[in-house]
Coordinates of C-alpha atoms in Angstrom, one line a residue:
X1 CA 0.0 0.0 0.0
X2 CA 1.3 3.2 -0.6
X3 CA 1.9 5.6 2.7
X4 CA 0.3 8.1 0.8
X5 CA -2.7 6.9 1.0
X6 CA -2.5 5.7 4.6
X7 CA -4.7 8.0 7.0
X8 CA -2.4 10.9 8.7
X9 CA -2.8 10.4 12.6
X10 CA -3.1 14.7 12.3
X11 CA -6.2 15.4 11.3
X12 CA -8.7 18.6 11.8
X13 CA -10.7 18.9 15.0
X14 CA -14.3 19.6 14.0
X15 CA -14.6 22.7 16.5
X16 CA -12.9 26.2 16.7
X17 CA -11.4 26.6 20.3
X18 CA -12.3 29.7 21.9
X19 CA -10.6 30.1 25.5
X20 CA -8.6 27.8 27.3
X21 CA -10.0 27.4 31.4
X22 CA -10.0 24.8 33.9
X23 CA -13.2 23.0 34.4
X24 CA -13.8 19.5 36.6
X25 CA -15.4 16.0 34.6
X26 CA -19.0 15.9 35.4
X27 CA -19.3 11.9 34.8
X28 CA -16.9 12.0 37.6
X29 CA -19.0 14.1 40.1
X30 CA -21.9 12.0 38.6
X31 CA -20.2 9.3 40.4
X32 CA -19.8 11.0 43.7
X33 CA -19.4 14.1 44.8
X34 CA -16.0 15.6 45.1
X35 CA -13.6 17.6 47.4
X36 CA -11.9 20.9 45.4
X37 CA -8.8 19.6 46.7
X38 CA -8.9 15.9 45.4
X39 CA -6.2 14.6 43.7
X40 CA -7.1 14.8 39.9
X41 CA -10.5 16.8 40.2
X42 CA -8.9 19.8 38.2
X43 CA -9.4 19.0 34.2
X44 CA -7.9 21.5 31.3
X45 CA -10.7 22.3 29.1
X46 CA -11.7 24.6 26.4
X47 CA -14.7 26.3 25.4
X48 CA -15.3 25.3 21.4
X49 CA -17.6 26.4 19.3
X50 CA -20.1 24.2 16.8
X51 CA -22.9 23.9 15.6
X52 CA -23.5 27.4 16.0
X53 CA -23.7 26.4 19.4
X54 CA -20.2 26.5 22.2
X55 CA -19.6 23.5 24.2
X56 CA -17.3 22.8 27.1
X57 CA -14.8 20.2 26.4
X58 CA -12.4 18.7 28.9
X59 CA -9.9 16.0 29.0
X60 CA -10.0 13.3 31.8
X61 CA -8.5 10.7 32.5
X62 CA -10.8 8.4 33.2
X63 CA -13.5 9.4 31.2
X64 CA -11.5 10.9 27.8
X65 CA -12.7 13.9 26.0
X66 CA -16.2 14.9 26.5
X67 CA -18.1 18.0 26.0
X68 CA -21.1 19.4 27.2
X69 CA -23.5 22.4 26.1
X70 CA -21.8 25.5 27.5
X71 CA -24.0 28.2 25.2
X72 CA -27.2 27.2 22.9
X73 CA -25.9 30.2 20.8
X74 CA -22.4 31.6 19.3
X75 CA -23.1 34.3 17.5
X76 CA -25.2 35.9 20.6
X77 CA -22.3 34.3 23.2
X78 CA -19.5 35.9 21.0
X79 CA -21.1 39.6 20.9
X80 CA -20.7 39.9 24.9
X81 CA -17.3 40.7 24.2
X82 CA -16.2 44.3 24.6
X83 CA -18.7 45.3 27.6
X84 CA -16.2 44.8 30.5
X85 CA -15.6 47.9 32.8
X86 CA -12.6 48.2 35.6
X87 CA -13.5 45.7 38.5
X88 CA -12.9 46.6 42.0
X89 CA -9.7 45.5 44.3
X90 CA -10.7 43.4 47.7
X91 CA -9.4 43.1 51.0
X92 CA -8.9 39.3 50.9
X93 CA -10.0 36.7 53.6
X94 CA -6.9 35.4 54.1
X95 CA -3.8 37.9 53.8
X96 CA -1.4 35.9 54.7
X97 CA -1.9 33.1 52.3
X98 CA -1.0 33.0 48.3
X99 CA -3.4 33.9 46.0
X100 CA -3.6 31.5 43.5
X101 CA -6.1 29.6 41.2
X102 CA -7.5 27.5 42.8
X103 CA -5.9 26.3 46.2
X104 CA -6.3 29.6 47.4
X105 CA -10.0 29.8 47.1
X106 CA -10.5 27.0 49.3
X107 CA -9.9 29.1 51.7
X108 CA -12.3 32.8 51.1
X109 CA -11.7 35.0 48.2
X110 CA -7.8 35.5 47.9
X111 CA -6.2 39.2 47.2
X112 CA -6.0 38.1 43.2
X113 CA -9.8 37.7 43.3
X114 CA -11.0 39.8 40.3
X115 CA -14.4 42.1 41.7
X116 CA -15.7 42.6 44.9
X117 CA -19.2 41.3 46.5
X118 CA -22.3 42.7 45.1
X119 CA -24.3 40.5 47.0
X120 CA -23.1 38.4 49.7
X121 CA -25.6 35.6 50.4
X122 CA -26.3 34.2 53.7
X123 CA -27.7 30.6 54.1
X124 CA -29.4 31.6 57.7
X125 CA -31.0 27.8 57.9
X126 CA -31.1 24.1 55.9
X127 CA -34.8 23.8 56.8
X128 CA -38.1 24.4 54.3
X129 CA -41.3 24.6 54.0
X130 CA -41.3 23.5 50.6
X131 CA -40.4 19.9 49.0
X132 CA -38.7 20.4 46.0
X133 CA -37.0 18.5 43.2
X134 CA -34.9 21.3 42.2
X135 CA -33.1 22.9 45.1
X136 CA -29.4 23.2 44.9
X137 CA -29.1 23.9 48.5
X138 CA -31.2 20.5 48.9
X139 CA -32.7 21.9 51.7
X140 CA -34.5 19.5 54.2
X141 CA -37.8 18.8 53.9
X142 CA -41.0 20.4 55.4
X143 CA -41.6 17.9 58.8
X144 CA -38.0 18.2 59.9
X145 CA -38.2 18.9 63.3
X146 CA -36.8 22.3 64.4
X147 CA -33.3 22.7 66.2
X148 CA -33.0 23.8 69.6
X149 CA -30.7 26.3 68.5
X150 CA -31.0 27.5 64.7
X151 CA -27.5 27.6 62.9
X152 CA -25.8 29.8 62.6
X153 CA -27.2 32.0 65.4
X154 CA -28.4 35.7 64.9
X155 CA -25.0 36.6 66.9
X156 CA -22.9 34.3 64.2
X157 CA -24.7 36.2 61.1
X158 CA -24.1 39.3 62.2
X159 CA -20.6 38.6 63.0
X160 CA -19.9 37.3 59.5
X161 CA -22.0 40.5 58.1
X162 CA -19.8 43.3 60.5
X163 CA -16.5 41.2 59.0
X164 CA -17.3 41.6 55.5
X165 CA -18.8 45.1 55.9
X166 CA -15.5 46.2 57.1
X167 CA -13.9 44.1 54.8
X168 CA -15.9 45.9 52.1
X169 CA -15.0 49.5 53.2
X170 CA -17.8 50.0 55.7
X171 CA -20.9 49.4 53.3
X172 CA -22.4 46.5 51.5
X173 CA -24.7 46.6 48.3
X174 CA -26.7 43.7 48.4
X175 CA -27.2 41.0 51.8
X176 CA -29.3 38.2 50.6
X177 CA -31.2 35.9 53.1
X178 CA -31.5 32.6 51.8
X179 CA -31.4 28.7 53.0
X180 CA -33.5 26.9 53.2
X181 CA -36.6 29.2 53.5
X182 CA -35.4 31.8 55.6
X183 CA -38.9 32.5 56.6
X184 CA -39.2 29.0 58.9
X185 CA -37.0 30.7 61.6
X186 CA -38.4 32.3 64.2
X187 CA -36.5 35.2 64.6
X188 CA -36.4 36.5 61.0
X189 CA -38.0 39.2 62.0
X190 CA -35.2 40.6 64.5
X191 CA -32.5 39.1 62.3
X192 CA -33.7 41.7 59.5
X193 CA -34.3 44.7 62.3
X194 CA -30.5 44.3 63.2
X195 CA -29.6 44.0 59.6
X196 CA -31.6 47.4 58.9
X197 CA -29.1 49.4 61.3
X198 CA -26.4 48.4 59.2
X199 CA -24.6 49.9 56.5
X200 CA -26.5 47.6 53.4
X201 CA -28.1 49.3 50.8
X202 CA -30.4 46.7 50.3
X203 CA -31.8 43.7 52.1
X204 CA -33.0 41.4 50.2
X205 CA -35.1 37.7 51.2
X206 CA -35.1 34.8 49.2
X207 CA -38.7 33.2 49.6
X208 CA -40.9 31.0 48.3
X209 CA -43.4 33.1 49.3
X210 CA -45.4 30.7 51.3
X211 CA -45.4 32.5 54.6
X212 CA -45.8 36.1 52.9
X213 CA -49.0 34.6 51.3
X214 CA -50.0 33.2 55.1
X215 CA -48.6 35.5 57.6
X216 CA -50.4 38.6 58.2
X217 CA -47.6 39.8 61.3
X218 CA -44.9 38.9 58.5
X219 CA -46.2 41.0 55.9
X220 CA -46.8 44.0 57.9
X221 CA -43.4 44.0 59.2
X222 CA -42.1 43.9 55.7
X223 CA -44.4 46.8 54.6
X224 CA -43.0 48.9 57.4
X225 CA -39.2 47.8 56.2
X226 CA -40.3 48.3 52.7
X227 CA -37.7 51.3 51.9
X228 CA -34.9 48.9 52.9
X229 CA -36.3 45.0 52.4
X230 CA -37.2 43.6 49.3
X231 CA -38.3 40.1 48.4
X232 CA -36.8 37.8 45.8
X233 CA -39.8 35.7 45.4
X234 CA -39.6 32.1 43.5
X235 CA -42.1 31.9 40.9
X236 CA -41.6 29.7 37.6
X237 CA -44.6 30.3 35.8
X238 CA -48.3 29.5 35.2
X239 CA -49.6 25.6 35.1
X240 CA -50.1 23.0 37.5
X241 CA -47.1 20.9 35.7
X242 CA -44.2 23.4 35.9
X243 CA -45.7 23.9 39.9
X244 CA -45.3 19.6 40.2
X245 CA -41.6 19.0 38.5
X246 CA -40.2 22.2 40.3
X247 CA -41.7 22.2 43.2
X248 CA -43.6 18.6 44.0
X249 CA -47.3 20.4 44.5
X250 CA -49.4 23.4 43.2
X251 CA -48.3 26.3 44.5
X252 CA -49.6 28.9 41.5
X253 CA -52.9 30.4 43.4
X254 CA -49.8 31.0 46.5
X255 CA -47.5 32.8 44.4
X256 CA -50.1 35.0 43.0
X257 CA -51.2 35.2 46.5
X258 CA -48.1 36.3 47.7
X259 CA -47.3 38.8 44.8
X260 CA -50.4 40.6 45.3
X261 CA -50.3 41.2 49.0
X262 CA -47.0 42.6 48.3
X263 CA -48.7 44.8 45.7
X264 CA -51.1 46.0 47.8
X265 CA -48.6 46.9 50.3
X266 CA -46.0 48.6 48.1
X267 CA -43.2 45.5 48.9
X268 CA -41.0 45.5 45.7
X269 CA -40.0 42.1 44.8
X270 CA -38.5 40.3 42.0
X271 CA -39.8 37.1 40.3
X272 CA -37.4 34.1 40.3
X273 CA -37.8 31.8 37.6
X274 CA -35.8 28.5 37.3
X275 CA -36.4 27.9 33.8
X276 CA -36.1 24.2 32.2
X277 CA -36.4 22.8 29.1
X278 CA -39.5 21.4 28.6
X279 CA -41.2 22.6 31.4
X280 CA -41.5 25.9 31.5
X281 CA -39.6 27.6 28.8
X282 CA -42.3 29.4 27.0
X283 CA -44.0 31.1 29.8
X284 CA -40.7 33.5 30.4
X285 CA -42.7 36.2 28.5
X286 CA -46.0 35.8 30.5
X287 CA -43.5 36.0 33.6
X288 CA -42.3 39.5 32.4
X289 CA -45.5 40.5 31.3
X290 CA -47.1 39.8 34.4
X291 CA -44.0 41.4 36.4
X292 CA -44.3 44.3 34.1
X293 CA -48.3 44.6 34.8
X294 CA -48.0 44.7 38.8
X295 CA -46.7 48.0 40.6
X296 CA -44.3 46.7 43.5
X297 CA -42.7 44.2 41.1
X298 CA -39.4 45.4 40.5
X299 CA -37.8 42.7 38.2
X300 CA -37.5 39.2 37.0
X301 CA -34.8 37.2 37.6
X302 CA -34.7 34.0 35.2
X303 CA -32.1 31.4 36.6
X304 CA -31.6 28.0 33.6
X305 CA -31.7 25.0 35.9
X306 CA -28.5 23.9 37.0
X307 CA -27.0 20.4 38.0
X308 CA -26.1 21.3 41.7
X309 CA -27.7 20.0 45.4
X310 CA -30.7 18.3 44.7
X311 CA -32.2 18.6 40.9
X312 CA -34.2 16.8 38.4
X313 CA -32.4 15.4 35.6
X314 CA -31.9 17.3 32.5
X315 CA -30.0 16.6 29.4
X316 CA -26.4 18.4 29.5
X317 CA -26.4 18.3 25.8
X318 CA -29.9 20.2 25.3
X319 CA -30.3 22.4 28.2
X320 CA -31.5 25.7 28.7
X321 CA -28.7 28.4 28.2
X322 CA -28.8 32.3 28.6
X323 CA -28.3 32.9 25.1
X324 CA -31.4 30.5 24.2
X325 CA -33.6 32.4 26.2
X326 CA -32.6 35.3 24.7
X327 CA -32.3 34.1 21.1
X328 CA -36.0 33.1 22.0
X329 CA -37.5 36.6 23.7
X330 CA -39.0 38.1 20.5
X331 CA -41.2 35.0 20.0
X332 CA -42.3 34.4 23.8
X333 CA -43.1 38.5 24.1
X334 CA -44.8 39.0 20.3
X335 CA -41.3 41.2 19.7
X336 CA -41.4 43.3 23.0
X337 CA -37.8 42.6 23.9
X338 CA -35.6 41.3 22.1
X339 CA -31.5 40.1 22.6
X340 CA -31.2 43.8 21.7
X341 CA -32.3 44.5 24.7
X342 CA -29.9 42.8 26.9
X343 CA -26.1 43.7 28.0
X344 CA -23.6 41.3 29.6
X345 CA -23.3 42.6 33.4
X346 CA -20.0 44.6 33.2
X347 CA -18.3 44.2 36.5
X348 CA -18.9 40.1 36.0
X349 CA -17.8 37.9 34.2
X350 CA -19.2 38.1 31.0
X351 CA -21.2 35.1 31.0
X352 CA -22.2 35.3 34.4
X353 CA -25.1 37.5 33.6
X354 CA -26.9 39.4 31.0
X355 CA -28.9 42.2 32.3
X356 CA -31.7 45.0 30.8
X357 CA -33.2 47.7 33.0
X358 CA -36.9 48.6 31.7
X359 CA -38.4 51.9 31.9
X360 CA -42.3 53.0 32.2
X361 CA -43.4 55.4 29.5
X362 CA -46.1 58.5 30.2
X363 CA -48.5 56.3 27.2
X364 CA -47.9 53.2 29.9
X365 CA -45.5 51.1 27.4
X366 CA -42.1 50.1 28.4
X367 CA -38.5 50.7 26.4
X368 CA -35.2 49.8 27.4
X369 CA -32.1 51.5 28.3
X370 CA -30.7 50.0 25.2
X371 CA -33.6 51.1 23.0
X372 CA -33.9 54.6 24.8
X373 CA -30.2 55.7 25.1
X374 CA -29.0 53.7 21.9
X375 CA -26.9 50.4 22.2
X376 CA -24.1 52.2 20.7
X377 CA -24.3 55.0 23.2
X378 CA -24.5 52.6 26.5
X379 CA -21.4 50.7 24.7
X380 CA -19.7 53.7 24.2
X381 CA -19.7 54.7 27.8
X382 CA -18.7 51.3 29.3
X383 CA -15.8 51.7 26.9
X384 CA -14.9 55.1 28.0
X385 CA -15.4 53.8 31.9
X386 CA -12.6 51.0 30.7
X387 CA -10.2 53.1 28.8
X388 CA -10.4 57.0 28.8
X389 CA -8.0 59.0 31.4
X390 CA -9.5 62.6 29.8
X391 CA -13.4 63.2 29.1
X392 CA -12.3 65.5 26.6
X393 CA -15.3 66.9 23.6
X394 CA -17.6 65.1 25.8
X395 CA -21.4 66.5 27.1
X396 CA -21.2 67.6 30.8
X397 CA -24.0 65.5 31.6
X398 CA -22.4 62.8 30.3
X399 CA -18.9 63.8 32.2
X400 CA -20.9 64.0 35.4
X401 CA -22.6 60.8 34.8
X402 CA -19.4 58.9 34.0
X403 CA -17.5 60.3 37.1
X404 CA -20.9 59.3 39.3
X405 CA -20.3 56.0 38.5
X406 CA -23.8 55.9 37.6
X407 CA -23.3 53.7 34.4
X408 CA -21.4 50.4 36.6
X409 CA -24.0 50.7 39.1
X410 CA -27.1 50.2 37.3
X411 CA -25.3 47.7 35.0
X412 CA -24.5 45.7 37.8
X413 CA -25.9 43.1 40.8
X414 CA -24.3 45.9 43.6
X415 CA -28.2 47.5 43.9
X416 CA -31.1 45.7 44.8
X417 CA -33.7 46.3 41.6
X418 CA -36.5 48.1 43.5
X419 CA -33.9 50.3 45.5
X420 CA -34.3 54.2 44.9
X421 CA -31.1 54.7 44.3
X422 CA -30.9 52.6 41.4
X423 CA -33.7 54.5 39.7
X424 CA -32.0 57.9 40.6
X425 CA -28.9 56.8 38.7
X426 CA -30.4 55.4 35.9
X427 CA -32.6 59.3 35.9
X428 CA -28.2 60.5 35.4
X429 CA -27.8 58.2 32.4
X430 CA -31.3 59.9 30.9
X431 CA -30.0 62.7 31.5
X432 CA -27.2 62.1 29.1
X433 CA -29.6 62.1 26.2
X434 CA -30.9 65.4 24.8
X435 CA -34.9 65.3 24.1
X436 CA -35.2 61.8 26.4
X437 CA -36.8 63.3 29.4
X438 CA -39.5 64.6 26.9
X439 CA -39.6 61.2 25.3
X440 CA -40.3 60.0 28.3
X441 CA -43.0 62.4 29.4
X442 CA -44.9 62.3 32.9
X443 CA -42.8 61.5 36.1
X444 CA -39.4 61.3 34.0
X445 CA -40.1 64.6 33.0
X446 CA -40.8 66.3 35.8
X447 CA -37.6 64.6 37.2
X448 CA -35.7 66.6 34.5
X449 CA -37.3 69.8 35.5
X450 CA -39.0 70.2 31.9
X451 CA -42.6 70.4 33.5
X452 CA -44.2 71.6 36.3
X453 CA -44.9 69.9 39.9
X454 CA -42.6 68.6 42.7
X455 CA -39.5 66.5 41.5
X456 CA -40.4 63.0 42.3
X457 CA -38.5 60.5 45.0
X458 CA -36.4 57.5 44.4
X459 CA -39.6 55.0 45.7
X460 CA -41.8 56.9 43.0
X461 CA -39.5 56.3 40.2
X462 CA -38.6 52.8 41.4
X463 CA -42.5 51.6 40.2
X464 CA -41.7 52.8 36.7
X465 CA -38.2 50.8 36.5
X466 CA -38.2 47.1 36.1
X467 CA -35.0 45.3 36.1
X468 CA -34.3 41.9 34.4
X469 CA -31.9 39.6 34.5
X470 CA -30.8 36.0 32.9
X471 CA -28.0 34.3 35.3
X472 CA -26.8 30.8 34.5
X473 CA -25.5 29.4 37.7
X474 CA -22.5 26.6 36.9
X475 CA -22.4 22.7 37.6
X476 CA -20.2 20.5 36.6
X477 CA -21.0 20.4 33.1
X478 CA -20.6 24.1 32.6
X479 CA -17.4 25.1 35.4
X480 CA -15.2 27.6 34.3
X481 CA -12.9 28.6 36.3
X482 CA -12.1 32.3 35.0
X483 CA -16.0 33.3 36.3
X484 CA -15.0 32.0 39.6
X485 CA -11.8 34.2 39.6
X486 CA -14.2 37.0 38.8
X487 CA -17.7 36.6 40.4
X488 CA -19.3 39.3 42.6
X489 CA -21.7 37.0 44.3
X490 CA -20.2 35.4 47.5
X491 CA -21.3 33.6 50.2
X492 CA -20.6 34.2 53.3
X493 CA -19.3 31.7 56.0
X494 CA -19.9 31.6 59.8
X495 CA -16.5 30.9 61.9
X496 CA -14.6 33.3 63.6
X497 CA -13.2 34.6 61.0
X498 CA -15.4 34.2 58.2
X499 CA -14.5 33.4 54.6
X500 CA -16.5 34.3 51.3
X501 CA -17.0 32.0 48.7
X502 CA -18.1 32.2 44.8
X503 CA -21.4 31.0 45.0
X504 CA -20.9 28.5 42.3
X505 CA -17.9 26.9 43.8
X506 CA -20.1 26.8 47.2
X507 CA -22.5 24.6 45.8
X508 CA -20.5 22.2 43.6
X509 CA -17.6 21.2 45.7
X510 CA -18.0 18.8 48.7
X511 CA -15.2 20.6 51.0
X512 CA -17.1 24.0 50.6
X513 CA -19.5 25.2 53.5
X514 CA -21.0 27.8 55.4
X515 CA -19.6 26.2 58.6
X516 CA -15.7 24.8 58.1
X517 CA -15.3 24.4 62.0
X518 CA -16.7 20.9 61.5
X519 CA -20.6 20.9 62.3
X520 CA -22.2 18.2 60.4
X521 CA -23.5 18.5 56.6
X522 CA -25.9 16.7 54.5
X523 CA -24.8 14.9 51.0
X524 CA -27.7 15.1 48.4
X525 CA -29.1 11.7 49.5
X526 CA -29.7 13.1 53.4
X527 CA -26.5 10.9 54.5
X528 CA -24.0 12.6 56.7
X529 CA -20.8 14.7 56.2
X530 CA -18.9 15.6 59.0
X531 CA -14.9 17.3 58.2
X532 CA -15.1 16.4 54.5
X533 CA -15.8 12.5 55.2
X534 CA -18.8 10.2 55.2
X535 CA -20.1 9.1 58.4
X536 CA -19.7 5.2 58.3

């Protein structure tokens, strides 16, 4: 045979590499969970693009080359490029130790860590009300008998709150209560009144909502905290069989329930939607719509299911992604948004999140900041932000807005959505546009001073912004480690001296926790963990 017309062992791989990261094998997680420091857990990967899709390929071992679907599509995961703005430096959690990739973030967020915390999230119990399929806390279920002593204490989360306020230079953005259902413990209410004399912009509580739809003392407390508190309430759509694979029961009429009390009693909240394939995909529009249509709702937050805690299964190949939801907007809203709309969230990551801040029109219709101030414009300005020393030949408003910071904090996670202060900075980025105020008419324009009447307050203009938001929290099939290196939402740990960890990296790896002193955890299947080992 002629070697010529033997097969070369070179041949063309039938993808286009894109970035090289480090990633971890999901069929060996599938197997059992896994420490971040296990020998061999660390993978080299790539993300690739094909298809017109990009897929996460790493190389293992044991298991050989696999991929998985990292972004339904390319063209939409390719144009998030050229958004970033400067991130922030941190006062890391452990001074004294090195600070690198990824030994170093076993132990709290290391002085190479790339933004500081936008939100830092506080798991203030394991218990629920709720018995769902897809929880990637896997929170224990409703009947578990109540501790004699809630971990962590009120005295343990305010300790871990005062460490990383000061750690934070004596204010945070964004403390999230979650679990668990935060609302099961009985001293939520004084846990949130301490939290309230602190320096946090905004308090926000992850709920189901089943105790804000029940609780008459609960809601009236939050009313009176309303200026401070707002509720990130899970809701994931409209029919009995999305309320069943979520959640294991009905819970529509409660949701609605809960939404309009909160209505009624001026509570902003956003809508949290974990959004699967085949379940619940379609109804993302009717979520917006419906969030649009009630007064106090301040956003919608939609989260594609991911593979951590306890989930249902999904297909890793044919998943929901960011970029499919957006790709998918114009047909699920009859062409009301569109990818247009959307930005990558600057300060992040680029694929941690892609964000579009609505605003209410004097005719009652809503228009983006993209639409409104021109795509081009808003990327303009992030560019400027990122590279210009001099403001020369530029507008003053637009000088005053840049120096404001204005433009990084409504395109990022640092501001709760209903907060007045996001809506007054988002007023300084109108401002920027000659003729907008007008455009706008009614309460935007009397906030410009081009009509008559009284200039209106940051809660007033807070019911005619709506933020949303499409966040793709990573499991094992999707880990990458540069939006570790550069996430903005932390957890936060209860020891003495408390750590914070990337949210994603809390919930993947076995040897992460909110309590590394040793107090017993529970693996998905309710078995025990106690100092990174199995009970026998």
């Amino acid at each position: 045979m002629d070697p010529q017309d033997q097969a070369s062992p070179i041949q063309l791989r039938p993808y286009t590499i894109e970035e090289f990261v480090q990633t971890v094998c999901p069929q060996c997680f599938a197997e059992r969970q896994r420490a971040s420091d296990e020998p061999g857990v660390w993978k080299d990967g790539m993300l690739v693009s094909h298809s017109g899709s990009i897929w996460m390929r790493r190389f293992c071992e044991l298991h050989g080359e696999t991929e998985s679907l990292y972004e339904e599509d390319a063209l939409l995961w390719q144009a998030r490029r050229g958004w970033s703005t400067p991130t922030s430096t941190i006062v890391p959690d452990r001074p004294g130790l090195p600070g690198g990739f990824p030994d170093a973030y076993r132990h709290g967020l290391p002085a190479s860590h790339a933004q500081h915390t936008c939100i830092l999230l506080l798991n203030v119990t394991e218990r629920c009300n709720y018995g769902c399929p897809a929880c990637f806390a896997s929170a224990k279920p409703p009947g578990t008998a109540e501790p004699i002593e809630e971990r962590p204490t009120l005295t343990e989360i305010l300790a871990t709150v005062d460490t990383m306020l000061a750690r934070e230079g004596g204010r945070l953005g964004v403390v999230m209560l979650s679990g668990g259902e935060p609302t099961v413990r009985r001293d939520i209410v004084p846990m949130i009144e301490a939290l309230a004399t602190r320096s946090i912009t905004r308090i926000m509580l992850n709920s189901n909502g089943r105790e804000i739809a029940r609780n008459d003392a609960l809601l009236d407390f939050l009313a009176t905290h309303r200026r401070q508190v707002e509720v990130y309430l899970q809701f994931d759509g409209f029919d009995g069989n999305t309320s069943h694979v979520l959640r294991n029961e009905d819970v529509l009429e409660e949701k609605l329930l809960a939404s309009a009390r909160m209505n009624e009693r001026g509570i902003f909240h956003t809508l949290v939607t974990t959004v699967m394939r085949g379940v619940n995909e379609e109804q993302c529009g009717r979520i917006i719509r419906h969030g649009l249509d009630s007064p106090y709702c301040s956003g919608v937050a939609l989260q594609p299911m991911f593979g951590s805690g306890r989930f249902p299964g999904y297909d890793p190949m044919d998943r929901t992604t960011p970029t499919g939801i957006l790709k998918r907007l114009a047909g699920w809203t009859d062409g009301a948004m569109t990818a247009e709309d959307f930005v990558p969230l600057p300060c992040s990551h680029r694929d941690c999140c892609d964000i579009s801040y609505m605003l209410k029109l004097s005719d009652g219709s809503w228009k983006s900041l993209p639409q409104l101030i021109g795509r081009d414009n808003l990327r303009e300005w992030v560019h400027l932000v990122a590279n210009t020393i001099t403001f020369d030949g530029l507008s003053r408003p637009v000088v005053d807005m840049l120096r404001s910071g204005s433009l990084t904090k409504v395109l990022s996670e640092q501001l709760g959505p209903g907060a007045p202060q996001l809506a007054l900075e988002v007023s300084r980025m109108c401002a920027c546009v000659p003729g907008l105020f007008e455009k706008l008419g009614g309460i935007w324009q009397r906030l410009g001073g081009r009509s008559g009447g009284e200039r209106p307050d940051g809660n007033e203009l807070a019911t005619r912004g709506f933020r949303i938001t499409i966040k793709q929290f990573m499991d094992a099939h999707t880990f990458n480690s540069a939006r570790i290196r550069q996430c903005c939402v932390h957890t936060g740990s209860f020891e003495e001296d408390p750590r914070r960890l990337s949210f994603c990296w809390r919930w993947l790896f076995d040897d992460a926790s909110d309590f590394p002193d040793g107090r017993p955890r529970y693996r998905r299947d309710g078995t025990t963990l106690e100092n990174g080992k199995a009970d026998a």
